[in-house]
Each structure stands twice: as structure tokens, then as C-alpha cells.
Amino acid sequence: MEELKHRGKKREGRHRDTWDPFQLNPIGAEKEQQRRCFTLGQHLVALIVGLFVLTTAIISKGSLLVLCMLSSPASLRGKDQQFYILMLVFCLVVPNLLMFLKSLWKCAFKNFVTPNMKTMGLMCTIEALVSLGTSLLVLVVMPQFDVLTNLFSTGGICFLSALLQVVFRLQRESWKIIFPICSLILALTGYILLSVDYYVRVTTFVDNQKESCYVYVAIALFASVLVSLNWWENPMQASNNIQEMLTELDGFRDFVFVISSLLRMVIIGAVYAIHSHFVQGINWSYFNDVPQDALNLGIGILLLQAFSSAICHWFGVVACKIHAVRFSFALPLSCTGPAVLITGIALFLAQASDLHDGAAGNFTTFCSSLKNIAYKNTTQIILAEISNSICRTTLNSHYESWPFAMLALEGVCMWLALMASTYHVWRIKVQRIERTTQLFVRRLYESAFIDQSMLLNTKMKVVRARNQESHDELESCVIYLCATMWHETYDEMLKILTSMFRLDRYRGDPKEEHKDNFDFECHIFVDDSFRTDKETGKQFVNEYVNDLIHVVIEVYRVFTNKEPDDVSIIETPYGGRLMFVMPEGNMLYIHLKDKQLIRNKKRWSQIMYLYYLLGWKGYIVKNPQKITRQNNPCRASLISLDGESFLLPTHDNDNKRRYISDDNTYIMALDGDTDFHPSALILLVDRLRMYENVGAACGRIHPTGMGPMVWYQKFEYAVGHWLQKTAEHVFGSVLCSPGCFSLFRGSALMDDNVLKRYTTTATRASEYVQYDQGEDRWLCTLLLQQGWRVEYNAASDAYTNAPQEFKEFYNQRRRWGPSTLANTLDLLHSGRETVKRNSSISMLYIIYQIFTVGSSILGPASVSLMIAGAFQFVFKMEGTLAIIVSVIPPVVYMLICFTCKPNLQITIAAIMSVLYAFLMTASLFSIIGDMVIQETFITPTGIFLVSMSILYVVTAILHPQEFSLIIYGLMYFICIPSGYLLLTIYSLVNMHIVSWGTRESNRDKVEGKGVGVLCDRNCKLCCWDLKFQVTQETTNVALQQIQNALNQNTKADQRIIVQEQLQSPQENISNAQPEKHALENNYQTIQPQMSNSKRRLSDTKVATRDESDSRSIKSSDSDDSTDVDDDYESSDDEVPPTAWVTPVKTEFLKKLTYANMKRNLQEQIRYSLRNKNQEDVCEELVMMLTDTVNGELKDKVGPEDVLTDSQLEELQYALNETARRILKTNRMERLERRVKRAIEKTLIAPQVEKLTEDEHDFWKKLLERYLAPIVDEKAHKDEVTRELKSLRNKATFLYFILNVLWVVATFFLQAIGDTISIKIPKYYPNGTKSDETMNVEPLSLMFLLSFAVLLLVQFLAMLYHRIYTLIHVVSYRSTEKDYKVNDDEDDDILTLENHIANGLVITTDDL
């Protein structure tokens, strides 16, 4: 209800100024807000992850301590001691084995870099020492100590880390060095207390302790120091020499881990063998007959310890990535030691009475009775071992128990030492998406010390040396949003413009803080933008451009409640350009392409903006001294008229680009109908920012629209993204990043053999198919072949219109099908070279793609066999007859496609699709009915149908926001014959047709027939042909004559203007061009004022002139222009604007009408003072300035009249005086400049500009080199057509032969019958076996099993991908922009309309 009232209030405000207050309000134009459910979900996920970390850490540490107790010579089960020691060995081996397998996989299938032998030798030496220390501590020392000593003493492995922190002074603030110093003192104190504690035990004869325990204490100290070498990289990363070595090590770290993991396992085995043979005297014959209870207990604890350690490590990484470092990582791990102690004590107290049988006595008596207890179960065994181990402490002293306090104090000191050494974990700042290597020093975890190892392994954010780059903060990046348009509708244009303005609001509002550091520009490239008037031969923008202009104005009104402020119209060698400053200061460019000057279609538009944004703009920012001055001094100046420095957004963005590398320059490829939110773009940016080898990333594309074809595509897109794209992402790399919503890295596109080859003009038949029919897939193929990775982010949602008509859908897929196959085969053909270059693609992935391509090729035959099965179920046919009947329709349809025109082919396909849909529906119910009759679903068909249903339902459940799409699964099922049989035949047979077949329109043809004609009648009388035609020109002249006759008291200057209009033939010709959406409805009224209208920046005249200016005015303006700096070019030799410029400028001049002026001024004042906390002054200014406008104009002009120059000058002077008086009264003189600029922007007229000479020359050369319209001779066209048909015939023949072989093989196997069929026993759902058997052909069974394995593999990949998508989404929500008011300080000294990033200054090059 509040929203309704708010909209009503805004509408009432508009209604005061105009009789047309109604406007469109696109869906999603409202301001984004953090949804409470997402916030609650984020906290819930953090809580769950934290609980998992704490629980698994307790289990890991507790199970290891239990194994140490069972391995002790003093254990109650001493006879099995050597078996439990072996279990300890396996506990140490498991993490190394996992690391070995993971590193070996990466070296074998990802990338292998030849290591530096010196560096690898050093790393292996350190790893050997660490492994030696771990083996000594766990296998030799810990079994000799009691459980409490083992729990407490492991905290001392932070010793070396604390020492190195002190040595290298890693703290950002000098006083924080006290933390590592305290850690050293506490660790040393703990070891001293450990030694004293054992001295007391020996001297007081606690548990018959002997002096040999001193040796184990010494070994424990030595081993702890060796173990602490494990994390030497963390504090040493500040050293220049070490940092260089670590940087080099990152290239071949996987190979080092392969060698070091093997080395560690060998050392663990060696220590175990030596200690067992020479110290314990192991009896190897014992392992031939291990007691069953010991075997079960030992293996159970081993599996529990290994699994919990791995899970704890994984959830710890997840906790850091979701920005829950303190709550879900540091807190659980810090509490692990105390939690294990409390858990053990609680279990001991809870079960002590059962162990002691309720007998009275002191602790000593209790300990002496433990050896006589009969153990009933595993729990009692473990509790008895815990009790027995505690009895080895000074609590069991016959003299005094107070020395136990030393043991407790030792535990406190060791725990505090660990906390002081890892204090940085509580202060760590994590980026939204972090790589594991950026969070932790080592990939390996130590299962024996899970909590200490994870805390010490967390990477410190140290102060870097001067010559080192810090990766703590993300670098700023620039994003170019590039949308290509081809005959979009008004509603489709509304979507893309709304998305761009949403991003402008998200990024640019100074009063709203956000955590994303990026700048962006919006570029829209409109193909086929102009039409030619057949009578005058002049060019005007067509209806699509008119719609686009109105959409821009409409969306601007929705977001700001005013007209566009800063509009420029520029003529270019490729057509034209419209330039807008968006509400928050970001730039929007609309490039109008003339197909007579530049190549049209999407690929050439992409080449156009890639060369412009990456080539030209990258060149000028690297060579600032070569940038010539602008033709328009006012627009290019860095000094405003009131003496205040400022930068226009276009210059500001180019200036920032100078400080941004090509790696951080991104191209966002969009279609003209794409709808997205800022979060979708940010999620893609995260992928490219964090992973340097990612060249492109795409999001989840959702088709929109209504009707059965859209329903089919909704589920088709869902399955394709849920299973296929996720499998590609997980196992290798995504093969196609769709051009409707994909983010590309600038350096990847600029790489060798990518952009340069992308400009190749197709000359051969295969090139037409691969290059022009699927340009998005071809571009990704080029990236993959150069070693770049393409990723898929399922949380980045974008919406685009899908074909709603059967014909449009078939024509679209007619392009996609052959191009997909051509690009995939090209990638597979270069598979070996691609595997060498691309670390994301392995030979296994190539084999996976070969399998999927083979499945798609055999798709028609598989569908035909499925239809044969449907005939069997529905019509009870024989198998062989059903196969023959099922292949007749596709063969007939293929013959029709070879002989008939495409439209007839599509019509027949539509009819056959309906018939097939009926058959599939009947087949579905027949299969269900057959399962009911057979009383079991355990048949090949039944199992396949049920398992597929379960798989898709589970997959949909794992995508809760898309779960409703499962409804369209039935539509998808019944349309399988149409989509995988008829469509395949149609696309293959029509491969030679290279036109797009979608968005074709006859609007230009229709409108060109009567341009400027209001009435056109033909009359045939006898031999006379009479033509009556009334044009806009005739009507305008007649109306002006009538007006002059009726208004005798018209002002003299108005009569002069009318005479100029009547006497100017050029204007009359321009007036004869009407546009659909009233582009020239007010042209007659606006044109007289427009003829003298110039860009106003205070009192400065503009150098650019309209061609309709009179010679006297031109002369005076030329005189004025001599005051401009001599470095700027004179306007005398400027080429007059072409015919299309004037009507476009007329449309934007409507902002200077009386009705719009008031609303624009009000909103401009409010916007300028939005963050000054002066609401009272702002509203007073709005009210008084509105009264001033009414007083100056109310009785002089009409609501829809455009103000003249003199009226604008008088109004600006009056408004400035009123504003100065109000601000002086309120003692707010410091806001005068800001208000003055707001008034100035309100009165600015659209400007006609020219390109710089350098840019003009760039476009000329680009057109000449790459983008000149292709003019093919008829002979060449005929030759290409013949080649395309030949390629069509070859491809169709290959498809046909392979599918026929598959069908024939199945047919003969079906005909042979029981001879070679596989007999499968029949089971009922309750598990009972039936007397009947089921016969299955080997080929069919093999196909079903292969398809099932493929789906299972994709399903597992989807599970993996969903987990990491959830992590990314949660981390994004925790850093999502929250629209809060930011109380900015006044910036009257320096005003930047688009804020320069921190650290940038205005240099002499800029001036």
C-alpha cells in the first residue's frame, strides 16, 4: 500500500506540469534491497558450517587421542598395542595420500611445469623434516604420554611461527609485536612446566614413571620444533628473496607436492619400522590373526579420524569463503582443545560410576580398580582407556595432588600461546570470492593437529616490501557493457535499458556506499539504423532507432523523473552516435550503424566494439600525448565557467583506464533484449578477478515469453544449464559462453589468434557455418585453443526473449545446430594441442566430449527407436515392424526437406510434431500402465523412466528458485521427436542457408513507401491516371499561412522566424520526414527556436552550428568563436550535419519546453543537494525557483513550447539571482556553486558534435581494413552456394549412414530374438523374484547403460557445482551493497561528475 501511495504522489507532482503525467514503469526499476530471507539464510549457513567445523575437529582430535591411548604400553589392552600404532601410521598417511592423488591428477591432466631443482630440493628437505617431526611426535612420544599431556603439549607447535613473526616484524602496527612475543614466552613456559611435571611424577612414583620419560620429553620438544617448520612460508612471505622463490614455486607446486607427499609417506613408514623393530620389538606374526574386536575398533576409529579431519578442513575453507572467518572458523578451531577436554571430562563423570561399580573410595582407589573391570562394549573400552590415562597424571599421586595444577597451567599456557600466535586470523579480511591458495599457505592439512594446523596455515596479510605487489585489495577494473541490437521491439529495448540504468544506480550514487570497485560504460550497437527517403535521397533514422530514443527518454524519466541532462549527437564514418550522461554520471553510447557504410550482423558489431574499446581506447590511454584537442572547447575543457575544476564522465573514464591493465578490462557482451540485475554482473566479475586464467564467464540464461515453444525452451535451457554446463565447468571448461550475457577478459580477447582471427571473412562453405552461424561459440573455441578457461556461474541470472513461434524457433536452431557441431569438431580435431596449452582441458575431457558428440549424432536414430518402442506399447506391434514404421516418417520428411521450400518444411514439421506429441503422450501412459499390469517397475524401460524422473526432480529440488520449471518437463518429453529428430533433419538439410531467419522485418519497406505523405490516392479515368498526394511539407506551409492570417498581433521576432522557416528549402525538406512515434509532431513549432539553439554553458557560445542557421547568425557566431583559444579548430569549415541529425535533436529539445523545464529543475536541485542534509533549504529552493520559472514564462510561452535563446538567458539569470538570495538568507553560500551548476544543466540543450581527427581516422581505417560492406559478385555467390550444398550433402550423408547403421543393427538384433538377447530375472518391488525373465538386446542395454552413466556423471558434477555456487552466493550476500545514506563532505573545491578512483590526480597530460 505504501508503494501505491508513493507512486500516486509522484504522479500528482507530474500532473501539475502536464496533462500527460502517465509513464511506463519497467519491472525491476525499483531500487534493489537486501531481502531478509537471504540475510537469515546467510546466518543459518554460517551457523551450520561453524557447527560442522567444531564437531569434526572434536571428533578428529578425540579419535587421535583415543588411538594414542590404545597404543600406549600402559594401555588396558596392551596386547593389541602394535595394531593400534599401525592405525596411527595410517592416520598420518591419509592426508599425504589425498594430496598425492590430487597433485598427480593436476600434473597428469591439467598442467605440468618443469621445476627448479634447487627450489624443489629445499622444499623436499623441509617436508622431510616436518614429516620426521610429526612421526616422532605421534608414533613415538604421544603413546608414552597421558591423554591430558598429549592434548596440551601439541599447542607448542606454534613456536617457530611466533619466532619468525618477531624476526621479520610482520605486524602492520608496531605495538602488535607483543602478540608473537607473548606466544614465545607462553610456549617456553609450557614446555618448562611439562618438564617439571614429569620430574614430579618420577620423584613421587606416579604410575611407576621412570627416568626414561625425560628422553621422550626431549624428543617432544625437538619434534615440536620440526613440526612448526610446516608453516614457514607464512611469516617469510615478507622477505624479497623468499617471495621470489615462492612466486616461482607456485608454477610447479603440484609436482613438488607429488614428490613431497611420497617422501613424507616413506619417512612415516621408516620411523614406524625403525621404532617398532629396534625399540618395541614388533611381532609381525601378530598381524596374521588380529582379534576381531581390535580390528573393528581400530579400523572404525581410523575411518572416523580420517573422514572427520578431511571434512573439518573442507568446512574450514568454506567458512572463510563465506566471510564467516570469526564465527565459523576461528572460534570453533580455537575452542577445539577446551571442547575436547570438557567432552572427555563429561563422559568420564557420566560413566565413572558404571566403571567403578558404585564403590566408595578416592581417585587412587578408582585407578587401581580399572584393571579388573570387564568391558561390555566399545564405549566402555574407550572410557576405561581415558580413565586409565588420566590415572597416569599427578591426580593419582599417593602424596599430594597439587602438582596437577602444573599440568593444568601447562595446558593454559600452550592454548594461550596458540591464540597469541594466530591472532591475525581474527582480523583477516577476505574478499568476496577467494581462492584456497589465497586463504591458506598450504593445501595439505595435518590430521594429527587439525585445529593448530588450520589456524597456523591461515595466510597472514603482511606488509609488503616496496617492490612487491599486494593482493590484499582488489584492483579496480573497467567494464564495457556492449549490447548489439537487430530489430528489437520496444519492450525488448526497455529491458536492456532498464538493466543498464539499474547498474548506473548501483555503481554511481555518491550517497550510497558499496564494496565493488569498478567503473563501466554502456555501449549499444544498432544494426540497420537508417532508412533512405526515396524522393529526396536523404537518410533518416528508422523506426527501430526512434523506438530506442523514446525508450532512453522514458527510462531516464522513470529513474530520475526528468529528461536526459547531457545529450550529444555525433556523426561518424560508420553512421552516427548518440551520447548520454546517465543519472549517476556513467556514460551511455548508442552507435547507429549504416549498413551501406559498415557490415551489419552481430559478429561484425562485436569486432567493431572490440577494436574500438580494446584497440583504440587502449591505444589512446597508453599514448596520451597523441590525443588531439576536441573540436568543442566547452565539452572538452577541464575548467568550468565559474572557475571550478571538473571532468566530464567520458574523459574521466578514459583517464582511469590509464591505470587499469588489460587483465582488468572486461567486455560484457549483451543482446538487445537481455534483462539482468547488478548482482548478476558482479558475480561474473568475481570469477575473472580471482582466476587469472579465466578468459570468459557466462551466467544462467532464462528464456522468457509465452506459449508452448517457450515452455519447451524453459525446460531445455534448465536441463542444459543444470547438467551439461555444470559438467563442462567441473570436468574441463565451458565450450560456449552465449553472447546474450557473457563477460570477457580484455587481455584474453587481445591474445594471439583470438581477435585477429575473429575478423576473418568467411570464404569457404565450412567457414560460413562455423564463423557466421555461431559466432559466440567460435569465439569461445578460439579462447580455449589459446589456453584460456571459460566458466559458468549458476547464480548469475539473466533473462532474454526466446522464439515464441515454431518457425522462428526452427530457424534459430537451424543456425545453432551445425555451428555447434562444427566448432566442437574443430576443438576435438586440435585436441592434443589444446590440452598442451589449456590447463583446464585434459584428454579425459576430450574423450567425454567425443562421447557427447557421438550421442548427439546418433540422436535421430535413438529417437526413432524410442518411437518404435512407443508403437510397441501403444499398438502392440512386433519389434521389427515397429522399427520399420518408426523410420518411415523421418525418411519422408528428409525427402521433403530436399525438395520443398523452407517454409513448407517447417509447416510439415509442425504438423508431424503434433502427431508425435500425441504418440509420446500415449506411450508415457502405456508404459505406466504396463508397469501396473506387470506389478513391477524393475524393467529396463521402467527403471530408466523412474530413475530419470527421480534424477530430474532431485536436480530441480537442488535449484529451489527454478523448481517450478519441472512442470515443463512433460512438454519437453512429448516434444523430444520434434526437437531431436525433425529439427536435426531440418537443420542439416538447410545447412546451406546462411541467413539468420529471425527478427526479419518489413517495417522499413512499409514505411519507405510513403515518407512524408499524409494522403496518397490514385484515380484512373479513361486514359488518364490521376495521382493526388498531400505531403507534410504542404500541410506545414498551409498551417503557417493560416496562422499568420489569424494572428495579426504576433510579435515581430516570431514573424521573422516564420518567414525564415518558409524561405528555407532545406528546412522544408527536413519537415517532410515524419516519424512513427511523433518524432516530428512538434517539429513545426520547435524548428524556429531550434534553428538558433546552441549549447549553453553560462555565457559561452558553442563552436558547432546547425546547418539551418542564417548567414547573419553564422557570422556573429563566427566572430564569437574567435575568442576561443587558437588551438581549437575554427567552425567555418565544418561540414553541415546530415538530414538525420535535425529530427533527432528536435526530440531531445523537448526538455526545454515549459512543462518539462519545471520538473527537470525541481529534480535537478534535489539531486544536487541529495547528500547535504539540508532538506529544508532544498525544498525552499525548489519552491522559489519553480515560482520564478512560472513568473518568467507562464504568460509568455505554452506548456509544450521550446524556449528561445533569449528566454533561456533571461531565465538563467533570474534563477541564479533567486538561488543566491535564498542561500544567502539561509547562510548556505557554500552551496551556491552546486545550485548554479544544477540550473545550468537544466538549461543545457542537446549538442551536435564532431569526432576528433584521430578517432575519425581510426574509424576510417577500421572500416577499410575489417568492416567495409561485403560486396560479392554473382559468380562468387553461386560458387559459395554450390560449396554449401556440397557440404550439406556430405554432412547429411554421414549423419544418415551412422544412424541407419544404428537402426539396422537394432533391427537385426530384434529380429534374431532370443538367440543373443540378454535374459534378466524379473523382480517385484517387494524384492521377491518372479519366474519370468526379461529379454533385452545387448545394443539397447549398452546404450541405456551409457546414457545412464553419462547422466550420473553430469549429476555428480552438478552436486559439486551447486555447493560452490552456494558458497559464492552466500559470500556475495554478505558483501552485497546496502543502500545507505553516506554523509559526504562538500566537494566545492573539486567536483568530479564520475568519481576518480583513489590515488588518481589530474596531471598536465590531462590539461
PDB file of N, CA, C and O in Angstrom, residues 124-159:
ATOM      1  N   CYS A 124      61.614 -30.159  -0.536  1.00  0.00           N
ATOM      2  CA  CYS A 124      61.584 -31.567  -0.123  1.00  0.00           C
ATOM      3  C   CYS A 124      62.323 -31.763   1.187  1.00  0.00           C
ATOM      4  O   CYS A 124      61.922 -32.585   2.024  1.00  0.00           O
ATOM      5  N   THR A 125      63.419 -31.017   1.409  1.00  0.00           N
ATOM      6  CA  THR A 125      64.146 -31.113   2.675  1.00  0.00           C
ATOM      7  C   THR A 125      63.273 -30.674   3.837  1.00  0.00           C
ATOM      8  O   THR A 125      63.207 -31.337   4.889  1.00  0.00           O
ATOM      9  N   ILE A 126      62.577 -29.554   3.647  1.00  0.00           N
ATOM     10  CA  ILE A 126      61.703 -29.059   4.711  1.00  0.00           C
ATOM     11  C   ILE A 126      60.566 -30.038   4.961  1.00  0.00           C
ATOM     12  O   ILE A 126      60.221 -30.332   6.114  1.00  0.00           O
ATOM     13  N   GLU A 127      59.982 -30.567   3.892  1.00  0.00           N
ATOM     14  CA  GLU A 127      58.888 -31.523   4.055  1.00  0.00           C
ATOM     15  C   GLU A 127      59.372 -32.788   4.761  1.00  0.00           C
ATOM     16  O   GLU A 127      58.656 -33.385   5.574  1.00  0.00           O
ATOM     17  N   ALA A 128      60.588 -33.214   4.480  1.00  0.00           N
ATOM     18  CA  ALA A 128      61.132 -34.393   5.146  1.00  0.00           C
ATOM     19  C   ALA A 128      61.312 -34.144   6.636  1.00  0.00           C
ATOM     20  O   ALA A 128      61.000 -35.014   7.471  1.00  0.00           O
ATOM     21  N   LEU A 129      61.811 -32.967   6.996  1.00  0.00           N
ATOM     22  CA  LEU A 129      61.970 -32.629   8.412  1.00  0.00           C
ATOM     23  C   LEU A 129      60.629 -32.569   9.119  1.00  0.00           C
ATOM     24  O   LEU A 129      60.481 -33.046  10.254  1.00  0.00           O
ATOM     25  N   VAL A 130      59.626 -31.969   8.454  1.00  0.00           N
ATOM     26  CA  VAL A 130      58.287 -31.890   9.056  1.00  0.00           C
ATOM     27  C   VAL A 130      57.716 -33.286   9.257  1.00  0.00           C
ATOM     28  O   VAL A 130      57.143 -33.599  10.317  1.00  0.00           O
ATOM     29  N   SER A 131      57.854 -34.122   8.242  1.00  0.00           N
ATOM     30  CA  SER A 131      57.340 -35.481   8.364  1.00  0.00           C
ATOM     31  C   SER A 131      58.055 -36.247   9.469  1.00  0.00           C
ATOM     32  O   SER A 131      57.435 -37.017  10.215  1.00  0.00           O
ATOM     33  N   LEU A 132      59.369 -36.036   9.605  1.00  0.00           N
ATOM     34  CA  LEU A 132      60.122 -36.679  10.679  1.00  0.00           C
ATOM     35  C   LEU A 132      59.611 -36.228  12.040  1.00  0.00           C
ATOM     36  O   LEU A 132      59.408 -37.053  12.939  1.00  0.00           O
ATOM     37  N   GLY A 133      59.395 -34.904  12.183  1.00  0.00           N
ATOM     38  CA  GLY A 133      58.895 -34.401  13.458  1.00  0.00           C
ATOM     39  C   GLY A 133      57.508 -34.921  13.783  1.00  0.00           C
ATOM     40  O   GLY A 133      57.223 -35.307  14.932  1.00  0.00           O
ATOM     41  N   THR A 134      56.631 -34.968  12.788  1.00  0.00           N
ATOM     42  CA  THR A 134      55.272 -35.465  13.013  1.00  0.00           C
ATOM     43  C   THR A 134      55.298 -36.942  13.406  1.00  0.00           C
ATOM     44  O   THR A 134      54.583 -37.363  14.331  1.00  0.00           O
ATOM     45  N   SER A 135      56.121 -37.721  12.721  1.00  0.00           N
ATOM     46  CA  SER A 135      56.191 -39.158  13.022  1.00  0.00           C
ATOM     47  C   SER A 135      56.731 -39.396  14.425  1.00  0.00           C
ATOM     48  O   SER A 135      56.203 -40.230  15.177  1.00  0.00           O
ATOM     49  N   LEU A 136      57.787 -38.661  14.799  1.00  0.00           N
ATOM     50  CA  LEU A 136      58.339 -38.820  16.142  1.00  0.00           C
ATOM     51  C   LEU A 136      57.336 -38.437  17.214  1.00  0.00           C
ATOM     52  O   LEU A 136      57.185 -39.133  18.233  1.00  0.00           O
ATOM     53  N   LEU A 137      56.629 -37.328  16.966  1.00  0.00           N
ATOM     54  CA  LEU A 137      55.706 -36.838  17.983  1.00  0.00           C
ATOM     55  C   LEU A 137      54.508 -37.768  18.144  1.00  0.00           C
ATOM     56  O   LEU A 137      54.080 -38.063  19.273  1.00  0.00           O
ATOM     57  N   VAL A 138      53.955 -38.246  17.021  1.00  0.00           N
ATOM     58  CA  VAL A 138      52.720 -39.033  17.089  1.00  0.00           C
ATOM     59  C   VAL A 138      53.000 -40.508  17.361  1.00  0.00           C
ATOM     60  O   VAL A 138      52.311 -41.143  18.173  1.00  0.00           O
ATOM     61  N   LEU A 139      54.011 -41.064  16.709  1.00  0.00           N
ATOM     62  CA  LEU A 139      54.234 -42.511  16.806  1.00  0.00           C
ATOM     63  C   LEU A 139      55.139 -42.899  17.972  1.00  0.00           C
ATOM     64  O   LEU A 139      55.021 -44.008  18.506  1.00  0.00           O
ATOM     65  N   VAL A 140      56.027 -42.004  18.374  1.00  0.00           N
ATOM     66  CA  VAL A 140      56.994 -42.338  19.424  1.00  0.00           C
ATOM     67  C   VAL A 140      56.620 -41.721  20.763  1.00  0.00           C
ATOM     68  O   VAL A 140      56.603 -42.404  21.797  1.00  0.00           O
ATOM     69  N   VAL A 141      56.313 -40.437  20.767  1.00  0.00           N
ATOM     70  CA  VAL A 141      56.152 -39.709  22.025  1.00  0.00           C
ATOM     71  C   VAL A 141      54.739 -39.825  22.584  1.00  0.00           C
ATOM     72  O   VAL A 141      54.551 -40.166  23.770  1.00  0.00           O
ATOM     73  N   MET A 142      53.739 -39.533  21.774  1.00  0.00           N
ATOM     74  CA  MET A 142      52.367 -39.443  22.300  1.00  0.00           C
ATOM     75  C   MET A 142      51.868 -40.755  22.919  1.00  0.00           C
ATOM     76  O   MET A 142      51.132 -40.709  23.907  1.00  0.00           O
ATOM     77  N   PRO A 143      52.206 -41.940  22.400  1.00  0.00           N
ATOM     78  CA  PRO A 143      51.785 -43.154  23.110  1.00  0.00           C
ATOM     79  C   PRO A 143      52.399 -43.282  24.507  1.00  0.00           C
ATOM     80  O   PRO A 143      51.862 -44.009  25.352  1.00  0.00           O
ATOM     81  N   GLN A 144      53.523 -42.588  24.780  1.00  0.00           N
ATOM     82  CA  GLN A 144      54.150 -42.670  26.088  1.00  0.00           C
ATOM     83  C   GLN A 144      53.564 -41.682  27.086  1.00  0.00           C
ATOM     84  O   GLN A 144      53.755 -41.837  28.299  1.00  0.00           O
ATOM     85  N   PHE A 145      52.857 -40.683  26.596  1.00  0.00           N
ATOM     86  CA  PHE A 145      52.283 -39.667  27.469  1.00  0.00           C
ATOM     87  C   PHE A 145      50.832 -40.012  27.773  1.00  0.00           C
ATOM     88  O   PHE A 145      50.186 -40.810  27.088  1.00  0.00           O
ATOM     89  N   ASP A 146      50.312 -39.329  28.797  1.00  0.00           N
ATOM     90  CA  ASP A 146      48.892 -39.478  29.117  1.00  0.00           C
ATOM     91  C   ASP A 146      48.059 -38.587  28.210  1.00  0.00           C
ATOM     92  O   ASP A 146      48.592 -37.734  27.480  1.00  0.00           O
ATOM     93  N   VAL A 147      46.756 -38.770  28.234  1.00  0.00           N
ATOM     94  CA  VAL A 147      45.862 -38.081  27.306  1.00  0.00           C
ATOM     95  C   VAL A 147      45.874 -36.579  27.524  1.00  0.00           C
ATOM     96  O   VAL A 147      45.816 -35.803  26.552  1.00  0.00           O
ATOM     97  N   LEU A 148      45.957 -36.111  28.769  1.00  0.00           N
ATOM     98  CA  LEU A 148      45.949 -34.674  29.022  1.00  0.00           C
ATOM     99  C   LEU A 148      47.235 -34.025  28.536  1.00  0.00           C
ATOM    100  O   LEU A 148      47.208 -32.930  27.958  1.00  0.00           O
ATOM    101  N   THR A 149      48.360 -34.680  28.750  1.00  0.00           N
ATOM    102  CA  THR A 149      49.626 -34.133  28.257  1.00  0.00           C
ATOM    103  C   THR A 149      49.623 -34.069  26.736  1.00  0.00           C
ATOM    104  O   THR A 149      50.090 -33.092  26.143  1.00  0.00           O
ATOM    105  N   ASN A 150      49.111 -35.098  26.091  1.00  0.00           N
ATOM    106  CA  ASN A 150      49.018 -35.075  24.626  1.00  0.00           C
ATOM    107  C   ASN A 150      48.120 -33.952  24.138  1.00  0.00           C
ATOM    108  O   ASN A 150      48.412 -33.314  23.126  1.00  0.00           O
ATOM    109  N   LEU A 151      47.013 -33.727  24.847  1.00  0.00           N
ATOM    110  CA  LEU A 151      46.088 -32.672  24.457  1.00  0.00           C
ATOM    111  C   LEU A 151      46.716 -31.299  24.608  1.00  0.00           C
ATOM    112  O   LEU A 151      46.543 -30.419  23.754  1.00  0.00           O
ATOM    113  N   PHE A 152      47.487 -31.105  25.679  1.00  0.00           N
ATOM    114  CA  PHE A 152      48.020 -29.778  25.970  1.00  0.00           C
ATOM    115  C   PHE A 152      49.302 -29.480  25.197  1.00  0.00           C
ATOM    116  O   PHE A 152      49.491 -28.366  24.708  1.00  0.00           O
ATOM    117  N   SER A 153      50.175 -30.461  25.074  1.00  0.00           N
ATOM    118  CA  SER A 153      51.514 -30.184  24.553  1.00  0.00           C
ATOM    119  C   SER A 153      51.530 -29.844  23.069  1.00  0.00           C
ATOM    120  O   SER A 153      52.465 -29.193  22.597  1.00  0.00           O
ATOM    121  N   THR A 154      50.528 -30.284  22.313  1.00  0.00           N
ATOM    122  CA  THR A 154      50.540 -30.015  20.870  1.00  0.00           C
ATOM    123  C   THR A 154      50.364 -28.533  20.553  1.00  0.00           C
ATOM    124  O   THR A 154      50.631 -28.119  19.417  1.00  0.00           O
ATOM    125  N   GLY A 155      49.936 -27.741  21.514  1.00  0.00           N
ATOM    126  CA  GLY A 155      49.838 -26.300  21.263  1.00  0.00           C
ATOM    127  C   GLY A 155      51.174 -25.644  21.042  1.00  0.00           C
ATOM    128  O   GLY A 155      51.259 -24.534  20.509  1.00  0.00           O
ATOM    129  N   GLY A 156      52.280 -26.331  21.435  1.00  0.00           N
ATOM    130  CA  GLY A 156      53.598 -25.734  21.280  1.00  0.00           C
ATOM    131  C   GLY A 156      54.150 -25.754  19.885  1.00  0.00           C
ATOM    132  O   GLY A 156      55.238 -25.212  19.639  1.00  0.00           O
ATOM    133  N   ILE A 157      53.422 -26.334  18.910  1.00  0.00           N
ATOM    134  CA  ILE A 157      53.948 -26.371  17.533  1.00  0.00           C
ATOM    135  C   ILE A 157      53.855 -25.014  16.843  1.00  0.00           C
ATOM    136  O   ILE A 157      54.258 -24.883  15.682  1.00  0.00           O
ATOM    137  N   CYS A 158      53.380 -23.996  17.557  1.00  0.00           N
ATOM    138  CA  CYS A 158      53.345 -22.631  17.004  1.00  0.00           C
ATOM    139  C   CYS A 158      54.639 -21.886  17.294  1.00  0.00           C
ATOM    140  O   CYS A 158      54.754 -20.689  16.973  1.00  0.00           O
ATOM    141  N   PHE A 159      55.633 -22.552  17.907  1.00  0.00           N
ATOM    142  CA  PHE A 159      56.838 -21.875  18.389  1.00  0.00           C
ATOM    143  C   PHE A 159      57.580 -21.162  17.273  1.00  0.00           C
ATOM    144  O   PHE A 159      57.871 -19.971  17.351  1.00  0.00           O
TER     145      PHE A 159
END
